[in-house]
Coordinates of C-alpha atoms and ligand atoms in Angstrom, one line a residue:
V1 CA -32.7 2.6 -19.9
P2 CA -33.4 -0.8 -18.7
A3 CA -32.1 -2.3 -15.2
F4 CA -29.6 -5.6 -16.9
R5 CA -28.2 -2.8 -18.6
L6 CA -26.0 -1.8 -15.4
N7 CA -25.4 -5.0 -14.8
Q8 CA -23.6 -5.2 -18.2
V9 CA -21.7 -2.0 -17.5
R10 CA -21.0 -3.6 -14.0
D11 CA -19.8 -6.8 -15.3
A12 CA -17.9 -5.3 -17.9
V13 CA -15.9 -2.7 -16.1
Y14 CA -15.3 -4.5 -12.5
K15 CA -14.8 -8.3 -14.6
N16 CA -13.8 -7.6 -17.4
F17 CA -11.8 -4.5 -16.8
A18 CA -13.4 -1.9 -20.0
A19 CA -11.8 0.7 -19.6
S20 CA -13.8 2.5 -22.6
W21 CA -17.4 2.6 -23.7
D22 CA -16.0 1.5 -27.3
E23 CA -15.1 -2.4 -26.2
I24 CA -18.6 -2.5 -23.8
A25 CA -19.5 -4.3 -27.1
V26 CA -23.1 -5.9 -25.4
L27 CA -24.1 -2.8 -25.5
P28 CA -26.1 -1.4 -28.3
A29 CA -24.4 1.7 -30.4
P30 CA -27.0 4.6 -29.9
L31 CA -26.5 3.9 -26.1
R32 CA -23.0 3.8 -25.8
D33 CA -22.8 6.8 -28.2
K34 CA -24.5 8.5 -25.4
L35 CA -22.4 7.3 -22.8
K36 CA -19.3 8.6 -24.4
A37 CA -20.6 11.7 -24.6
G38 CA -21.2 11.9 -20.7
F39 CA -19.5 9.7 -19.5
R40 CA -16.1 8.6 -18.3
I41 CA -15.4 5.4 -17.0
H42 CA -12.5 5.9 -14.7
S43 CA -12.1 8.6 -11.9
V44 CA -8.4 8.9 -12.9
E45 CA -6.7 9.2 -16.0
V46 CA -3.4 7.6 -16.9
V47 CA -0.6 10.2 -17.7
E48 CA 2.4 8.4 -18.3
T49 CA 3.2 4.8 -17.5
Q50 CA 6.8 3.9 -17.1
T51 CA 8.3 0.6 -17.0
A52 CA 11.7 -0.9 -15.3
R53 CA 14.6 -2.1 -16.6
R54 CA 13.8 -5.2 -15.7
G55 CA 10.1 -5.4 -16.8
D56 CA 8.9 -6.5 -13.1
A57 CA 7.8 -2.8 -12.4
V58 CA 5.5 -0.8 -14.0
K59 CA 4.4 3.0 -12.0
F60 CA 0.9 4.9 -13.6
C61 CA 0.9 8.3 -13.0
F62 CA -2.3 9.4 -12.9
G63 CA -4.2 12.4 -12.8
L64 CA -7.9 13.0 -10.6
K65 CA -10.4 15.6 -12.4
D66 CA -9.0 18.0 -9.9
G67 CA -5.5 18.0 -11.6
H68 CA -3.7 16.6 -9.0
R69 CA -1.6 14.2 -9.8
I70 CA -1.4 10.4 -8.1
E71 CA 1.3 7.8 -8.0
T72 CA 0.3 3.3 -8.5
V73 CA 2.5 0.8 -9.6
L74 CA 2.4 -3.2 -10.3
L75 CA 5.2 -4.7 -9.0
K76 CA 5.9 -8.8 -10.3
L77 CA 6.2 -10.6 -6.9
L78 CA 6.3 -14.5 -8.4
A79 CA 6.8 -15.7 -11.6
D80 CA 3.3 -14.3 -13.4
K81 CA 1.4 -12.9 -9.6
W82 CA 1.1 -9.5 -9.8
S83 CA 0.5 -6.9 -7.0
L84 CA -0.3 -3.2 -7.0
C85 CA 0.4 -0.6 -4.8
V86 CA -2.1 1.9 -4.1
S87 CA -2.1 5.6 -2.9
T88 CA -5.2 6.6 -0.6
Q89 CA -3.8 10.6 -0.3
V90 CA -2.4 12.8 -2.5
G91 CA 0.9 13.4 -1.1
C92 CA 0.6 12.3 2.8
P93 CA 0.2 14.7 6.3
V94 CA 2.2 12.3 8.7
R95 CA 5.9 13.5 7.1
C96 CA 8.2 11.2 7.9
A97 CA 11.5 12.0 7.7
F98 CA 12.8 9.6 4.8
C99 CA 9.6 9.7 2.8
A100 CA 9.2 11.6 -0.5
T101 CA 5.3 11.1 -0.7
G102 CA 5.1 13.2 2.9
R103 CA 7.8 16.2 1.7
K104 CA 5.1 18.8 0.4
G105 CA 2.6 17.2 2.8
L106 CA -1.7 16.5 2.4
K107 CA -3.3 17.9 -0.3
R108 CA -6.5 15.9 -0.2
N109 CA -7.6 12.5 0.6
L110 CA -8.8 10.1 -2.5
S111 CA -12.2 9.3 -2.6
P112 CA -13.3 5.1 -2.5
D113 CA -13.5 5.3 -6.8
E114 CA -10.3 7.5 -6.9
I115 CA -9.1 4.1 -4.7
V116 CA -10.3 1.2 -6.5
D117 CA -9.9 2.9 -10.4
Q118 CA -6.6 2.6 -9.8
F119 CA -7.2 -1.0 -9.3
L120 CA -9.2 -1.1 -12.7
A121 CA -7.3 1.5 -14.7
A122 CA -4.0 -0.9 -14.1
A123 CA -6.0 -4.2 -14.6
A124 CA -7.3 -2.9 -18.1
Y125 CA -3.5 -1.9 -19.1
L126 CA -1.9 -5.8 -17.4
K127 CA -5.3 -7.1 -19.5
Q128 CA -4.3 -5.4 -23.1
T129 CA -0.6 -5.2 -22.6
R130 CA 0.4 -8.7 -21.3
G131 CA -3.1 -10.8 -20.7
Q132 CA -2.2 -10.8 -16.9
K133 CA -4.2 -9.8 -13.8
I134 CA -3.9 -8.7 -10.6
G135 CA -4.1 -10.9 -7.7
S136 CA -3.3 -9.0 -4.4
V137 CA -3.6 -5.0 -3.6
I138 CA -1.5 -3.3 -1.3
F139 CA -2.3 -0.4 0.7
M140 CA 1.1 0.7 0.5
G141 CA 1.5 3.9 -1.8
M142 CA 1.4 7.4 -1.5
G143 CA -0.4 8.3 2.0
E144 CA -1.7 7.5 5.9
P145 CA -4.3 5.2 5.0
F146 CA -5.7 5.3 7.8
L147 CA -6.2 8.9 7.7
N148 CA -8.6 8.3 5.0
Y149 CA -10.3 5.3 7.6
E150 CA -13.7 5.3 5.7
A151 CA -12.8 5.6 1.9
V152 CA -10.0 2.6 2.0
L153 CA -13.4 0.3 3.8
E154 CA -15.1 1.3 0.7
A155 CA -12.8 0.8 -1.5
V156 CA -11.7 -3.0 -0.2
N157 CA -15.5 -3.6 0.2
T158 CA -15.6 -3.1 -3.3
L159 CA -12.6 -4.9 -4.0
S160 CA -13.7 -8.0 -2.5
D161 CA -17.5 -7.4 -3.2
Q162 CA -18.1 -10.8 -5.2
Q163 CA -20.6 -8.9 -7.9
M164 CA -17.5 -6.1 -8.0
I165 CA -13.8 -7.5 -8.4
G166 CA -14.3 -10.4 -6.0
L167 CA -10.1 -10.7 -4.5
G168 CA -10.6 -12.4 -1.4
H169 CA -9.3 -10.3 2.0
R170 CA -5.8 -12.2 2.5
H171 CA -5.1 -10.7 -0.7
I172 CA -5.3 -6.9 0.6
S173 CA -2.7 -5.4 2.9
V174 CA -3.1 -2.1 4.5
S175 CA 0.2 -0.3 5.7
T176 CA 0.2 2.1 8.6
S177 CA 3.2 4.3 10.3
G178 CA 1.2 3.6 13.5
H179 CA -2.3 5.3 13.5
V180 CA -3.8 3.9 16.8
P181 CA -7.6 4.2 16.4
G182 CA -7.4 3.0 13.0
I183 CA -5.4 -0.5 14.2
R184 CA -8.1 -0.8 16.8
R185 CA -11.3 0.0 14.0
F186 CA -9.0 -2.4 11.5
A187 CA -8.9 -5.4 13.5
K188 CA -12.5 -5.5 13.9
D189 CA -14.1 -4.3 10.4
L190 CA -11.0 -6.3 8.4
P191 CA -10.0 -9.1 10.0
Q192 CA -8.8 -11.3 7.4
C193 CA -7.5 -8.0 5.1
N194 CA -3.2 -8.0 6.3
L195 CA -2.0 -5.5 8.4
A196 CA 1.6 -4.0 8.2
V197 CA 2.8 -1.3 10.8
S198 CA 5.6 0.9 10.1
L199 CA 7.6 0.4 12.9
H200 CA 11.6 2.1 12.0
A201 CA 12.7 1.9 15.6
V202 CA 11.8 1.1 18.9
E203 CA 12.3 4.5 21.0
D204 CA 10.1 7.0 21.4
E205 CA 12.9 9.6 20.6
L206 CA 14.2 8.4 17.4
R207 CA 10.5 7.6 16.3
N208 CA 9.6 11.0 17.5
E209 CA 11.8 11.9 14.4
L210 CA 11.9 9.4 11.6
V211 CA 7.4 9.4 12.4
P212 CA 6.1 12.1 13.5
M213 CA 2.6 10.8 13.8
N214 CA 4.4 8.7 16.7
H215 CA 3.9 12.6 18.4
N216 CA 0.4 11.5 19.1
Y217 CA 0.5 7.8 19.1
P218 CA 3.9 6.7 21.2
L219 CA 5.3 3.3 20.9
S220 CA 3.4 1.9 24.0
Q221 CA 0.2 2.9 22.9
L222 CA 1.0 1.4 19.8
S223 CA 2.7 -1.6 21.0
K224 CA -0.9 -2.0 22.8
A225 CA -3.1 -1.0 19.4
I226 CA -0.6 -4.3 18.1
A227 CA -1.4 -6.6 20.9
D228 CA -4.7 -6.5 20.9
Y229 CA -5.0 -6.6 16.9
I230 CA -3.3 -9.9 17.1
A231 CA -6.0 -10.8 20.5
I232 CA -8.9 -10.1 17.9
T233 CA -8.1 -11.7 14.4
K234 CA -5.2 -14.6 15.8
R235 CA -3.2 -13.4 12.2
K236 CA 0.3 -12.4 11.8
V237 CA 1.6 -9.3 12.0
F238 CA 3.5 -7.7 8.8
I239 CA 6.5 -5.0 10.6
E240 CA 8.0 -3.1 8.2
Y241 CA 11.6 -1.3 8.9
V242 CA 13.4 1.2 6.4
L243 CA 16.9 0.2 7.3
M244 CA 19.2 3.2 7.3
D245 CA 22.8 3.9 7.9
G246 CA 23.8 4.5 11.1
V247 CA 20.6 5.7 12.5
N248 CA 18.6 2.3 12.7
N249 CA 20.6 -1.1 12.3
S250 CA 23.0 -1.8 15.0
R251 CA 23.4 -4.7 16.7
S252 CA 22.0 -3.2 19.8
Q253 CA 19.2 -1.7 18.0
A254 CA 18.6 -5.4 16.3
L255 CA 17.8 -6.2 19.9
K256 CA 15.4 -3.9 21.1
L257 CA 13.8 -4.5 17.7
N258 CA 13.6 -7.6 19.6
S259 CA 13.1 -7.2 23.2
W260 CA 9.8 -4.5 22.5
L261 CA 8.4 -7.0 19.7
R262 CA 8.9 -10.0 22.3
A263 CA 6.8 -8.0 24.9
V264 CA 4.2 -7.6 22.1
A265 CA 3.7 -10.6 21.1
A266 CA 5.5 -14.2 20.2
P267 CA 7.9 -14.3 17.3
K268 CA 5.5 -16.5 14.9
Y269 CA 3.3 -13.8 15.7
F270 CA 5.6 -11.1 13.0
T271 CA 7.1 -11.0 9.7
I272 CA 9.4 -9.0 10.0
N273 CA 9.6 -6.8 5.8
L274 CA 13.2 -5.1 6.3
I275 CA 13.3 -2.8 4.0
P276 CA 16.7 -1.5 3.0
Y277 CA 16.2 3.0 2.0
N278 CA 15.4 4.4 -1.0
H279 CA 16.3 7.2 -2.0
T280 CA 14.7 10.2 -1.3
G281 CA 17.1 12.8 -1.6
G282 CA 17.9 13.3 2.0
K283 CA 20.4 12.9 5.1
F284 CA 19.1 9.4 5.4
K285 CA 22.2 6.5 3.5
A286 CA 21.4 2.8 3.5
P287 CA 23.7 0.6 5.1
A288 CA 25.8 -1.5 3.2
K289 CA 24.8 -5.4 2.1
E290 CA 26.6 -7.0 4.4
R291 CA 25.5 -4.9 7.3
V292 CA 21.3 -5.6 5.7
Q293 CA 22.2 -9.3 5.9
V294 CA 23.5 -9.0 9.4
F295 CA 20.6 -7.0 10.8
A296 CA 18.5 -10.0 8.9
G297 CA 20.2 -12.6 10.6
L298 CA 19.8 -11.1 14.4
M299 CA 16.2 -10.8 14.1
E300 CA 16.3 -14.4 12.7
G301 CA 18.5 -15.5 15.2
Y302 CA 15.9 -14.0 17.3
G303 CA 13.1 -16.3 16.1
F304 CA 11.2 -14.3 13.8
E305 CA 10.8 -14.9 10.1
T306 CA 11.7 -12.4 8.3
T307 CA 12.7 -11.0 5.2
V308 CA 15.1 -8.4 3.3
R309 CA 12.3 -6.4 0.5
K310 CA 13.9 -6.5 -2.9
S311 CA 13.8 -3.3 -4.2
M312 CA 11.7 -2.5 -7.4
G313 CA 11.4 0.3 -9.1
E314 CA 13.8 2.4 -8.6
D315 CA 15.3 3.2 -12.0
I316 CA 11.4 4.5 -12.1
A317 CA 11.0 6.4 -9.0
G318 CA 8.6 3.8 -7.9
A319 CA 10.3 2.3 -5.0
C320 CA 9.1 2.7 -1.7
G321 CA 9.3 6.4 -0.1
Q322 CA 10.0 7.7 -3.6
L323 CA 6.2 7.8 -4.5
A324 CA 5.8 12.0 -5.3
G325 CA 3.7 12.4 -7.4
K326 CA 5.9 14.7 -9.9
Ligands
SAH401 N1 1.8 6.1 5.0 C1 1.9 3.7 4.9 C2 1.8 3.5 3.7 C3 2.6 4.1 2.5 S1 4.5 4.3 2.7 C4 2.8 4.0 6.2 O1 3.5 4.1 6.0 O2 3.2 2.8 6.2 C5 5.0 2.6 2.6 C6 6.4 1.6 2.9 O3 7.8 2.9 2.4 C7 6.2 2.3 4.4 O4 6.7 1.1 5.1 C8 7.7 3.5 4.6 O5 8.7 3.4 6.1 C9 8.2 2.8 3.1 N2 9.4 3.9 3.2 C10 8.8 5.0 3.4 N3 10.2 5.7 2.1 C11 11.3 5.3 2.5 C12 12.1 5.0 2.1 N4 12.7 6.1 1.6 N5 13.2 4.0 1.9 C13 12.5 3.1 1.8 N6 11.2 2.6 2.0 C14 10.2 3.9 2.4
SF4_402 FE1 2.9 8.7 4.7 FE2 3.7 6.7 5.3 FE3 5.9 8.4 4.0 FE4 5.3 7.8 6.4 S1 6.1 6.5 4.7 S2 5.3 9.9 5.2 S3 3.5 7.6 6.7 S4 3.4 7.9 3.0

């Protein structure tokens, strides 16, 4: 096949989000038939899509070639701005106490293709069903991105490559449960992407319980890594904090969070994302709305930009922590 056909296929798949060979009309029919017989365009296959009642979230269940299932969520954050939450592993080895993804442990890492193809398949769906586009990607689905670092890096490169998808680094965010070596590499490799750290507690005893990764990288190491990240990149860090009633949402814990963050960097370097706990069947409870507001008000009062994450897709088990690939 002449080399220019490769460019045609690449443009069709990565720029126009063709999901089947038949959609690639520039190819001669005999070539299309040959390709159809031998190759699939995406390494992930849509098994099911579920749309939230409000229409602002769509959850995809994808099947992988070896039969594993993963989940990916499209979220409408603003009027017509869609964000895609992608998975990086089948399951997750970190096993946070409050998260459904970690409950069954790690099955395996995803390949770079399997990460990028979540985007291509979701983009194709959005184009066909609503004529809209995905504006940003967040690595906050199933898995701990920095325990699959190489694949995440390669996926980010494909997502941002102008010849491929062409999404700017500033529209790409990676969320980690606090993998210190990963944060250090990320600062060097992708300083223009956004970093989110899932903190949830600033005392080792409690954090060990909530985020077992803390045994390997305790808070003292995590604070140094975040401080160095900010020094290298001069960028803000998003701090994610899942609020669980009676666990980490007291006034004194808000004050401790304030002191811990201030010891890392000035408040202007942080945006605190408070996430009211989403039900996953465990022992935890979400705080009442008023208590969430009190915690948010305290952090704002201490000088931090603070947002309370709106829960989306709860009715389709597509909200934070609910992805389980069932
Ligand atoms: N493994 C990475 C990214 C995926 S988890 C990480 O932990 O950062 C994405 C976010 O969902 C994290 O901030 C995580 O703490 C949060 N989360 C997990 N379980 C949750 C739950 N039950 N309710 C609300 N947020 C949850
Ligand atoms: Fe893994 Fe993140 Fe869930 Fe923890 S919160 S188990 S790191 S996916």
